[in-house]
mmCIF file of C-alpha atoms in Angstrom:
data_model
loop_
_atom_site.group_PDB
_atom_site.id
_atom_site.type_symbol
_atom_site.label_atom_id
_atom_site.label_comp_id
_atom_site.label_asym_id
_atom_site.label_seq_id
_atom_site.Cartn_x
_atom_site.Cartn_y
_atom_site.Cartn_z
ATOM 1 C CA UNK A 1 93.900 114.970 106.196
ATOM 2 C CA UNK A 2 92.026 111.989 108.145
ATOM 3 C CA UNK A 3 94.469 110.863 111.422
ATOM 4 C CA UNK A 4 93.059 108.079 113.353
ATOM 5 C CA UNK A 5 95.127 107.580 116.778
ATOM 6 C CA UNK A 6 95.206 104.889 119.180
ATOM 7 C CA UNK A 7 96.412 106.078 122.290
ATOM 8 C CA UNK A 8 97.819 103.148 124.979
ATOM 9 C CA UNK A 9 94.314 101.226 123.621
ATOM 10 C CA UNK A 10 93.934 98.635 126.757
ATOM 11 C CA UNK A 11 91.335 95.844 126.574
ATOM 12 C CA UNK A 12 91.150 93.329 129.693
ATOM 13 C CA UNK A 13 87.892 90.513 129.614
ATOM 14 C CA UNK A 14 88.633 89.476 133.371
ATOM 15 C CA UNK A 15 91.919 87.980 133.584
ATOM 16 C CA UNK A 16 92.589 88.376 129.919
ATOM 17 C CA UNK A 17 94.653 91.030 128.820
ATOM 18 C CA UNK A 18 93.714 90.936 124.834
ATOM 19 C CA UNK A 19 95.235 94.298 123.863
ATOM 20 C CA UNK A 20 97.990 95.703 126.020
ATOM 21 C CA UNK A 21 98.905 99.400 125.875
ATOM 22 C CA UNK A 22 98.457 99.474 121.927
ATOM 23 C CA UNK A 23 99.497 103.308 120.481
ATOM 24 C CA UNK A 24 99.987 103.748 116.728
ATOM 25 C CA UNK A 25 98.533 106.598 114.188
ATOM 26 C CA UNK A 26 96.904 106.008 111.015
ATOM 27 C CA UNK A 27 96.328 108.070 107.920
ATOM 28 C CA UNK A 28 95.651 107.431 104.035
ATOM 29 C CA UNK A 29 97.118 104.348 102.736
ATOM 30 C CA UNK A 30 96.481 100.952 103.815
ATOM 31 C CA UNK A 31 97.964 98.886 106.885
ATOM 32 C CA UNK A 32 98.108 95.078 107.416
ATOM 33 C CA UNK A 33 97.340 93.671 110.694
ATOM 34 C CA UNK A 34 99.249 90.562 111.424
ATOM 35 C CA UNK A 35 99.761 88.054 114.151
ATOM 36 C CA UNK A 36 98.813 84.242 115.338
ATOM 37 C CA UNK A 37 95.045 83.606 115.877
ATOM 38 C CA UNK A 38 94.577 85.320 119.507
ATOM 39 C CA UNK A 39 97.263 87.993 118.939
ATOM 40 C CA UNK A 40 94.380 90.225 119.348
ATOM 41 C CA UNK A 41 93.628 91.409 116.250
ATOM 42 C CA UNK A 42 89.990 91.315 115.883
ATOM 43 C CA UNK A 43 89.531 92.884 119.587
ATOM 44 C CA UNK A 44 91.361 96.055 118.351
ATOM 45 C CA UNK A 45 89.339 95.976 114.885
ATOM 46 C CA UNK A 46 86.082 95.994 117.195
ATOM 47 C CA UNK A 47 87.933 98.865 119.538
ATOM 48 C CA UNK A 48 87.949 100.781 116.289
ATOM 49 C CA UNK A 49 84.860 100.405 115.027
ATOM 50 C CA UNK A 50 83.222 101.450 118.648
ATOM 51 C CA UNK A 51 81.943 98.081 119.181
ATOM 52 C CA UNK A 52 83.490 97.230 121.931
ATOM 53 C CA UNK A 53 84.817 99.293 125.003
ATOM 54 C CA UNK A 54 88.412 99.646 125.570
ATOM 55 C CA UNK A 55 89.614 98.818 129.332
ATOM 56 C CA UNK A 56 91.882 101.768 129.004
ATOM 57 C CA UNK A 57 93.115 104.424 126.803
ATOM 58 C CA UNK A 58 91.269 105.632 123.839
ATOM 59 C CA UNK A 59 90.503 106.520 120.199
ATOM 60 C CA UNK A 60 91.186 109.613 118.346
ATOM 61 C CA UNK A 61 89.377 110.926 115.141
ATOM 62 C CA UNK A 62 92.122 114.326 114.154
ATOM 63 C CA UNK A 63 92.459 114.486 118.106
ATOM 64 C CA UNK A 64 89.225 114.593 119.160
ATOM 65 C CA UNK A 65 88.179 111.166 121.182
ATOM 66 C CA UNK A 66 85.284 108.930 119.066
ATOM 67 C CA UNK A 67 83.330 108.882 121.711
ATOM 68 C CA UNK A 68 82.581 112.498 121.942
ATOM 69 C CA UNK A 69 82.187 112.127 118.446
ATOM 70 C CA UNK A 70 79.140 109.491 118.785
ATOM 71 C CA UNK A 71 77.509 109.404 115.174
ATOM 72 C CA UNK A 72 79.834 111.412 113.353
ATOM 73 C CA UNK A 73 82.868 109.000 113.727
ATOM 74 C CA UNK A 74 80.539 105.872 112.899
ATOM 75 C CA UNK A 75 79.834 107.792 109.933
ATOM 76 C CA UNK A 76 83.290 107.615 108.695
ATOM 77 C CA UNK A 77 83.084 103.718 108.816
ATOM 78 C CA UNK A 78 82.944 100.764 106.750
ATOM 79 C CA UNK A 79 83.305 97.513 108.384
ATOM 80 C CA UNK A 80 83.748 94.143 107.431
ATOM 81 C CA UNK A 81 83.797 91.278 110.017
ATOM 82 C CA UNK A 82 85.404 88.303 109.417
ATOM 83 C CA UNK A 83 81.874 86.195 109.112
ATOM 84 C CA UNK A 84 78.852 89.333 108.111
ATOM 85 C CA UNK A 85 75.431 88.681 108.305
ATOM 86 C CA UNK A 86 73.383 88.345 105.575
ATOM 87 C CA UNK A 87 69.962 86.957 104.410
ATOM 88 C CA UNK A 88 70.805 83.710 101.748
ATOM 89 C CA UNK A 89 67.350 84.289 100.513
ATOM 90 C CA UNK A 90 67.508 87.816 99.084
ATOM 91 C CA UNK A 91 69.261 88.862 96.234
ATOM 92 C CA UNK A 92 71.975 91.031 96.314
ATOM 93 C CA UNK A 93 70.268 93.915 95.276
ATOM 94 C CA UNK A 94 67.872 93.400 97.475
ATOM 95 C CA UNK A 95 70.284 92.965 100.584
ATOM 96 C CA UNK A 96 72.746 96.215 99.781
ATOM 97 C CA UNK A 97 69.153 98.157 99.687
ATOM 98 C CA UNK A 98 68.412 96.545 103.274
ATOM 99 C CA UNK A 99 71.814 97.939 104.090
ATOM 100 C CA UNK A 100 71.859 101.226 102.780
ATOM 101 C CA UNK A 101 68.016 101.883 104.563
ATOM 102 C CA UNK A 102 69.517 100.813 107.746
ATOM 103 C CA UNK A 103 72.686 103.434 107.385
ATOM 104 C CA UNK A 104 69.735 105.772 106.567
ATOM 105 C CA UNK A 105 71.057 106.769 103.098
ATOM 106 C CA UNK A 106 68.070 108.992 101.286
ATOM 107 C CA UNK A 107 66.618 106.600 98.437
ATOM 108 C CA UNK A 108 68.224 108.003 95.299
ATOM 109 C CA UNK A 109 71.526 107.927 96.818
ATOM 110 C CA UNK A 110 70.835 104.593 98.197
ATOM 111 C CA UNK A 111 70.238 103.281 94.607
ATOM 112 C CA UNK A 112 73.085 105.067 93.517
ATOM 113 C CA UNK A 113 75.345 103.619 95.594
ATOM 114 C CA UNK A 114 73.973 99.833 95.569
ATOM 115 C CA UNK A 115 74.555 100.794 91.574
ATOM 116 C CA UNK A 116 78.188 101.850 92.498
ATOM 117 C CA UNK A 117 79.273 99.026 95.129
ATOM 118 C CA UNK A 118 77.919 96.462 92.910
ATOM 119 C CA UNK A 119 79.972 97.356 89.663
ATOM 120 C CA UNK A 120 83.222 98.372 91.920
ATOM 121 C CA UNK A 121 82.563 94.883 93.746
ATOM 122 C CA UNK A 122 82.756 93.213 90.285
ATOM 123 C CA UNK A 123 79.029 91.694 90.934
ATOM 124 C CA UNK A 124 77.495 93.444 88.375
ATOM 125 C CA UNK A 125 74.993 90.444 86.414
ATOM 126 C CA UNK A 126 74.886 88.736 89.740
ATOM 127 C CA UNK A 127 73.547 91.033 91.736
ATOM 128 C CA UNK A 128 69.641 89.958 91.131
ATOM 129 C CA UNK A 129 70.945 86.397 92.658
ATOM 130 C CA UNK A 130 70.271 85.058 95.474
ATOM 131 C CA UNK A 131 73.033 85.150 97.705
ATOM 132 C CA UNK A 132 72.424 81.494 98.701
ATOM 133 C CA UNK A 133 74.185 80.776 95.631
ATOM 134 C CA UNK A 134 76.922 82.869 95.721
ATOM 135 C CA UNK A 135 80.538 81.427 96.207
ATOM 136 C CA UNK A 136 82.722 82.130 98.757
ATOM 137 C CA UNK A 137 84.529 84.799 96.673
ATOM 138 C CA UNK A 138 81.186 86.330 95.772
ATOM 139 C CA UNK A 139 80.284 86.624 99.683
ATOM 140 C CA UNK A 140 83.305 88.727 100.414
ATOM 141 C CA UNK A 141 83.079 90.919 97.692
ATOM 142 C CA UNK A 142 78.899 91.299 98.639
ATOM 143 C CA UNK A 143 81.026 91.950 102.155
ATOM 144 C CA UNK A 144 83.432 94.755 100.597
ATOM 145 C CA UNK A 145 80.453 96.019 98.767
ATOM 146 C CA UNK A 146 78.244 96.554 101.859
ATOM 147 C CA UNK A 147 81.189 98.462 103.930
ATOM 148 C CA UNK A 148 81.425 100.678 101.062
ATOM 149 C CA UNK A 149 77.781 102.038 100.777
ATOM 150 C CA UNK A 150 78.240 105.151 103.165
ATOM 151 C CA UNK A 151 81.485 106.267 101.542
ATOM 152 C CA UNK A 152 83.995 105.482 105.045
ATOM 153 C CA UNK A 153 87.208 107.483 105.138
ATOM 154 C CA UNK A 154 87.593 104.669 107.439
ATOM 155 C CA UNK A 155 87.236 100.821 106.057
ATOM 156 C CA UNK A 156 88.015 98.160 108.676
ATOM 157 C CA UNK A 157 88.400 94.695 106.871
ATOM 158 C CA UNK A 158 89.208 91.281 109.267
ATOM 159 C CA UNK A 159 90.222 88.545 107.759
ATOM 160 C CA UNK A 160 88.962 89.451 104.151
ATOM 161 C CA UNK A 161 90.469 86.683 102.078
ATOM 162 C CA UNK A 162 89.804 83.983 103.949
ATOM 163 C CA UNK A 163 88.953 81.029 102.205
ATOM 164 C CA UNK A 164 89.217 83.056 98.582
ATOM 165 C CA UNK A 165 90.970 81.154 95.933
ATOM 166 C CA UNK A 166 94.230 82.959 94.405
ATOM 167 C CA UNK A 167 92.356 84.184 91.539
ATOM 168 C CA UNK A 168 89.608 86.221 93.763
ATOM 169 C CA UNK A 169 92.406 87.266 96.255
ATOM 170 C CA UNK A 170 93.915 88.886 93.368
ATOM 171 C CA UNK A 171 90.746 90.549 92.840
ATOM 172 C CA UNK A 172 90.281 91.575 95.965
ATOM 173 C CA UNK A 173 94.122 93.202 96.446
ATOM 174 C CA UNK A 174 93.032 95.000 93.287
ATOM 175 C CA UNK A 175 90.377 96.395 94.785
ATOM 176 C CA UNK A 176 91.711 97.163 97.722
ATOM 177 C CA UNK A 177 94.580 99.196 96.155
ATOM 178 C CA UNK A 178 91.804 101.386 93.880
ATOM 179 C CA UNK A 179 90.241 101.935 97.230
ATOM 180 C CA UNK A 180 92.862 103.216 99.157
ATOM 181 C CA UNK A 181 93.988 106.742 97.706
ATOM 182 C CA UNK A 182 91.255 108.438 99.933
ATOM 183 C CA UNK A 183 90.946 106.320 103.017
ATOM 184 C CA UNK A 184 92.274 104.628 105.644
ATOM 185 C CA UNK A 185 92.078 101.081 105.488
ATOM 186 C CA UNK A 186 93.226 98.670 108.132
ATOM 187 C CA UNK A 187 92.743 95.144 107.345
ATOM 188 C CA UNK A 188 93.741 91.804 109.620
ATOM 189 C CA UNK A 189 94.513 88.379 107.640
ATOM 190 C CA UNK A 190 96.756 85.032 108.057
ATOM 191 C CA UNK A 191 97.690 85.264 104.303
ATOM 192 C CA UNK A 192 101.080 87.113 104.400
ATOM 193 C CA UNK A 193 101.002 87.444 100.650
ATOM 194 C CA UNK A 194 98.249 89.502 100.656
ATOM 195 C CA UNK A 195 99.657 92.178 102.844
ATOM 196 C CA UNK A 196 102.874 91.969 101.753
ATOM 197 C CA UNK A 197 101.609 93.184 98.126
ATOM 198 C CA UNK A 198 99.319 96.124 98.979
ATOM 199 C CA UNK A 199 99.975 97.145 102.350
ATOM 200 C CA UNK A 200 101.557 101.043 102.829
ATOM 201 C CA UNK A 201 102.426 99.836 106.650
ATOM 202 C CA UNK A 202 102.753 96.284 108.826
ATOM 203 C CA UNK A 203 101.802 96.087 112.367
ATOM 204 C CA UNK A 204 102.816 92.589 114.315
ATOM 205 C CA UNK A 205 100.715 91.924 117.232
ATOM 206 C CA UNK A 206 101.895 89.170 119.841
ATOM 207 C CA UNK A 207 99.969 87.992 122.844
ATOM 208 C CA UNK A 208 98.077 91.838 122.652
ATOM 209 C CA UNK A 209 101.375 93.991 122.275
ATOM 210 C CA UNK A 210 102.306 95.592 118.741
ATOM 211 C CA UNK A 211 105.767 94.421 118.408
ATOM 212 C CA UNK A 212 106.694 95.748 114.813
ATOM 213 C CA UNK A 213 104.903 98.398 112.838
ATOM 214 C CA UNK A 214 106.561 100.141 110.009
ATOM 215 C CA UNK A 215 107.241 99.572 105.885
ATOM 216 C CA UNK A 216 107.581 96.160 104.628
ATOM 217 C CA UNK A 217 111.542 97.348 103.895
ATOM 218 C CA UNK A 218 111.383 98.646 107.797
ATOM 219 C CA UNK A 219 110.069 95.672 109.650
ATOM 220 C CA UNK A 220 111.801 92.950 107.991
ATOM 221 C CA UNK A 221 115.008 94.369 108.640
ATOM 222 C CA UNK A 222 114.415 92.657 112.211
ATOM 223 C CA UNK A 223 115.453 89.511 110.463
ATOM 224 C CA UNK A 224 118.178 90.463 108.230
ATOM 225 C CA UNK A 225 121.165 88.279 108.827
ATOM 226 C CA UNK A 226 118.589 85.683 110.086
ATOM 227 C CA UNK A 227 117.077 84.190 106.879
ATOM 228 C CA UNK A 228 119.524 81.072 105.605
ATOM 229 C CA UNK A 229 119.236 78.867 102.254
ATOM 230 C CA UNK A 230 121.187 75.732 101.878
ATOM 231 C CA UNK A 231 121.082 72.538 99.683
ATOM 232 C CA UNK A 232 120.892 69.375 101.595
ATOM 233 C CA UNK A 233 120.147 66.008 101.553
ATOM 234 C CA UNK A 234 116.244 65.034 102.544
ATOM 235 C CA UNK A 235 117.765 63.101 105.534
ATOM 236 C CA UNK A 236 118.672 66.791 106.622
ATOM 237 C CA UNK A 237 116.380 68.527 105.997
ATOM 238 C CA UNK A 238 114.181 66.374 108.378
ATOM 239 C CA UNK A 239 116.848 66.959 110.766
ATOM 240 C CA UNK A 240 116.917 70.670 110.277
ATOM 241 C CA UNK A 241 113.136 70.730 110.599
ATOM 242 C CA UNK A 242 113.710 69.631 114.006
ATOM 243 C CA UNK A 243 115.957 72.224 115.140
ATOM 244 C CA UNK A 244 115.148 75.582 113.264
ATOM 245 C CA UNK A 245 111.711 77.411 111.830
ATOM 246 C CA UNK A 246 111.753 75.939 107.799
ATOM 247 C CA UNK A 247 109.673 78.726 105.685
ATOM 248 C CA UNK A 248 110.538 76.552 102.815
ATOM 249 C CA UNK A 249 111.377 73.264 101.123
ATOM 250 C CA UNK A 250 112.090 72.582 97.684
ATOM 251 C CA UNK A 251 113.081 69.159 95.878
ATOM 252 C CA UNK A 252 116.084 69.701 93.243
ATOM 253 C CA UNK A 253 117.202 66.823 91.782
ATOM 254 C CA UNK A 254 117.939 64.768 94.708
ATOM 255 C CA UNK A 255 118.537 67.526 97.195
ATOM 256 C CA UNK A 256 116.664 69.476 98.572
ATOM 257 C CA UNK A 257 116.902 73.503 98.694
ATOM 258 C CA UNK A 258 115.697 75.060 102.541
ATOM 259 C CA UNK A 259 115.072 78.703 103.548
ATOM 260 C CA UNK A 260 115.908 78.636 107.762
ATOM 261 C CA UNK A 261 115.278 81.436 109.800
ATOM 262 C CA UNK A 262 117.288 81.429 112.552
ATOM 263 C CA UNK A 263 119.631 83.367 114.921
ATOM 264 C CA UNK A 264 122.417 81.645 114.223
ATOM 265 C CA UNK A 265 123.771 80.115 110.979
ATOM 266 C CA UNK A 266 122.463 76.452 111.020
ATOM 267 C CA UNK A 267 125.920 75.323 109.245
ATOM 268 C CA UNK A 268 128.809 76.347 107.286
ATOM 269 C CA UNK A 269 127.366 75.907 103.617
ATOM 270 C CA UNK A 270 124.319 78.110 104.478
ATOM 271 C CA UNK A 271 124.005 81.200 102.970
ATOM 272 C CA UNK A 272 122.304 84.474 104.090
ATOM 273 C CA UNK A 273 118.969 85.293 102.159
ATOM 274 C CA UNK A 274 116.905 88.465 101.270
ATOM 275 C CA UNK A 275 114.393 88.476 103.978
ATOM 276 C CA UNK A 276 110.577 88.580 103.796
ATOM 277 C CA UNK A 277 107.639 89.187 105.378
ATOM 278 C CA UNK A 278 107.054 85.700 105.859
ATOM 279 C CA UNK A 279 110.476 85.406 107.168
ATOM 280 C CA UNK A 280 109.589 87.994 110.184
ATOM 281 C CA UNK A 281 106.189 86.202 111.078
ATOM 282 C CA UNK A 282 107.885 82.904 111.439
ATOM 283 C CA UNK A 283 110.982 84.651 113.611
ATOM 284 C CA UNK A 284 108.383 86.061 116.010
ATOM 285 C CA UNK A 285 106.699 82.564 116.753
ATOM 286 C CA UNK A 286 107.568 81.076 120.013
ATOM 287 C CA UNK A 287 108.656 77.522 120.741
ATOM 288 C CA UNK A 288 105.647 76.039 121.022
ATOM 289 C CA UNK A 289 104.074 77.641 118.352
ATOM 290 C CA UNK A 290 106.596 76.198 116.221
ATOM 291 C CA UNK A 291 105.909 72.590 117.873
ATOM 292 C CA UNK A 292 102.344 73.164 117.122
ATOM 293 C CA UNK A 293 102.918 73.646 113.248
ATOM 294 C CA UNK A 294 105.472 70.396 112.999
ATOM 295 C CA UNK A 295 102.996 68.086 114.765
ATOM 296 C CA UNK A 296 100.322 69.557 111.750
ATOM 297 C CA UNK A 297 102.003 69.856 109.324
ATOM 298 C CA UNK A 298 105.428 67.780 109.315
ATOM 299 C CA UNK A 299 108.775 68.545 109.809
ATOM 300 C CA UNK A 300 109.452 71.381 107.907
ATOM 301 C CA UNK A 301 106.653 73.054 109.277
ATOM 302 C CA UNK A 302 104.550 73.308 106.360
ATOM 303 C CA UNK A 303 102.884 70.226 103.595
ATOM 304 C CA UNK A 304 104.902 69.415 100.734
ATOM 305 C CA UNK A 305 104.901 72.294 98.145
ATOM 306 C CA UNK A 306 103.185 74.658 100.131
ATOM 307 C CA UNK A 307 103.751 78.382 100.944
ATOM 308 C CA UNK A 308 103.661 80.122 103.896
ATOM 309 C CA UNK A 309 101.612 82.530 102.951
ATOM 310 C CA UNK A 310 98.883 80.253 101.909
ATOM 311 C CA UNK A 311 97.831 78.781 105.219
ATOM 312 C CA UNK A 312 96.644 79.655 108.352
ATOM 313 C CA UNK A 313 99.402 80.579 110.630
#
């Protein structure tokens, strides 16, 4: 079985520590990277990939560093960046060709693999388009499809779903989870949801450090007995959004219904709540952080009749 390690994975640009004595292990299934934009997420992605350099520690592939490895670890990877280049004046076919010649695949097996991606990727009938006039769920799938033309064990995906609508992230989790009984996949996004659904394992990166990694079940047990739900008056719940982290509002009927997470119990009639994922991410955001999100996005933390899960964070 594939066992990718990081071992006390350092990364320093000057006086920037982005990742910060990072060790975890990895093996089939597939693990959601979270955290707040500059957590370091996508500097750890790149560590894995070999793209970048890492300050100190290293990278394991079954124990054996990826660097001594050279060319057979790369082989083992599919990436996809957060923004991948492309040509908007090919046509898909003609692009996941260009791709496959560059990760020197022999020619039938090039074809039969374009053939492959393109039908798993759910672009089959639009793949003699040019991508110019794909939409923004056709790009990431032409993204998913391009990782997959060597085969990885190992897929690195950052940011994947961003700007999808809920009907391609949907597609996209689906894939995801058909993908994932042979490989390790390690994938970075802002959309909770997404994570929470498919994910085998969470790791929480703050300010470089991994905080939390574990089982959905495992790492939101770190807010049990700090998730509340009350009924209150909208006069209130302004009030409350003040004081506490809201991860929810709801109008009933004149009231309004409020999920709090918080240390302490915000008031007598509040009652303890099932946590969530969502629930942990907002417990781990400092002060300002939360000052950040009221001055955006109002009181509560959040527009009217919006989810956590479906913004940036």
């Amino acid at each position: 079985m594939l066992e990718l390690t990081l071992d006390r994975l350092t990364k320093r640009y000057r006086n920037k520590i982005a990742l910060d004595q990072v060790s975890a292990s990895f093996t089939q299934g597939v693990y959601g990277l979270l955290g707040a934009n500059g957590a370091g997420k996508t500097t750890m992605l790149r560590l894995i990939c070999d793209i970048l350099d890492p300050t100190e520690g290293e990278i394991l592939c079954n124990g054996t560093p990826i660097r001594r490895l050279d060319g057979e670890y790369r082989r083992l990877l599919g990436y996809l960046p957060q923004d991948f280049g492309y040509y908007p004046d090919f046509t898909a076919l003609k692009y996941l060709m260009y791709i496959a010649a560059l990760k020197a695949l022999p020619p039938q097996t090039a074809r039969d693999k374009v053939e492959e991606c393109i039908h798993l990727a759910g672009l089959k009938g639009e793949e003699k388009q040019k991508i110019r006039g794909y939409s923004g769920g056709m790009l990431r799938r032409l993204g998913i499809a391009q990782a997959l033309l060597n085969d990885p064990r190992i897929l690195i995906m950052d940011e994947p779903t961003s700007g999808l609508d809920p009907r391609e992230r949907i597609r996209f989790r689906n894939i995801i989870s058909s993908l994932s009984r042979d490989r390790i996949i390690i994938l970075s996004t802002h959309i909770v949801s997404d994570v929470e659904y498919i994910a085998d394992e969470i790791l929480l990166l703050r300010s470089g450090r991994l905080i939390q990694k574990g089982t959905v079940t495992e790492v939101t047990e770190v807010v049990r007995g700090r998730v509340w739900e009350c009924m209150v008056p909208p006069s209130e719940a302004e009030e409350l959004g003040r004081r506490y982290a809201i991860a929810n509002l709801k109008n009933l009927e004149g009231m309004v219904k409020v999920r709090i997470v918080s240390d302490e119990k915000p008031f007598p009639q509040a009652a303890e709540a099932e946590p969530g994922l969502e629930d942990l991410y907002l417990y781990y955001f400092d002060q300002k952080d939360m000052r950040n999100l009221r001055e955006t996005y109002g009181p509560g933390g959040r527009r009217e009749n919006e989810n956590v899960s479906d913004r940036t964070l």
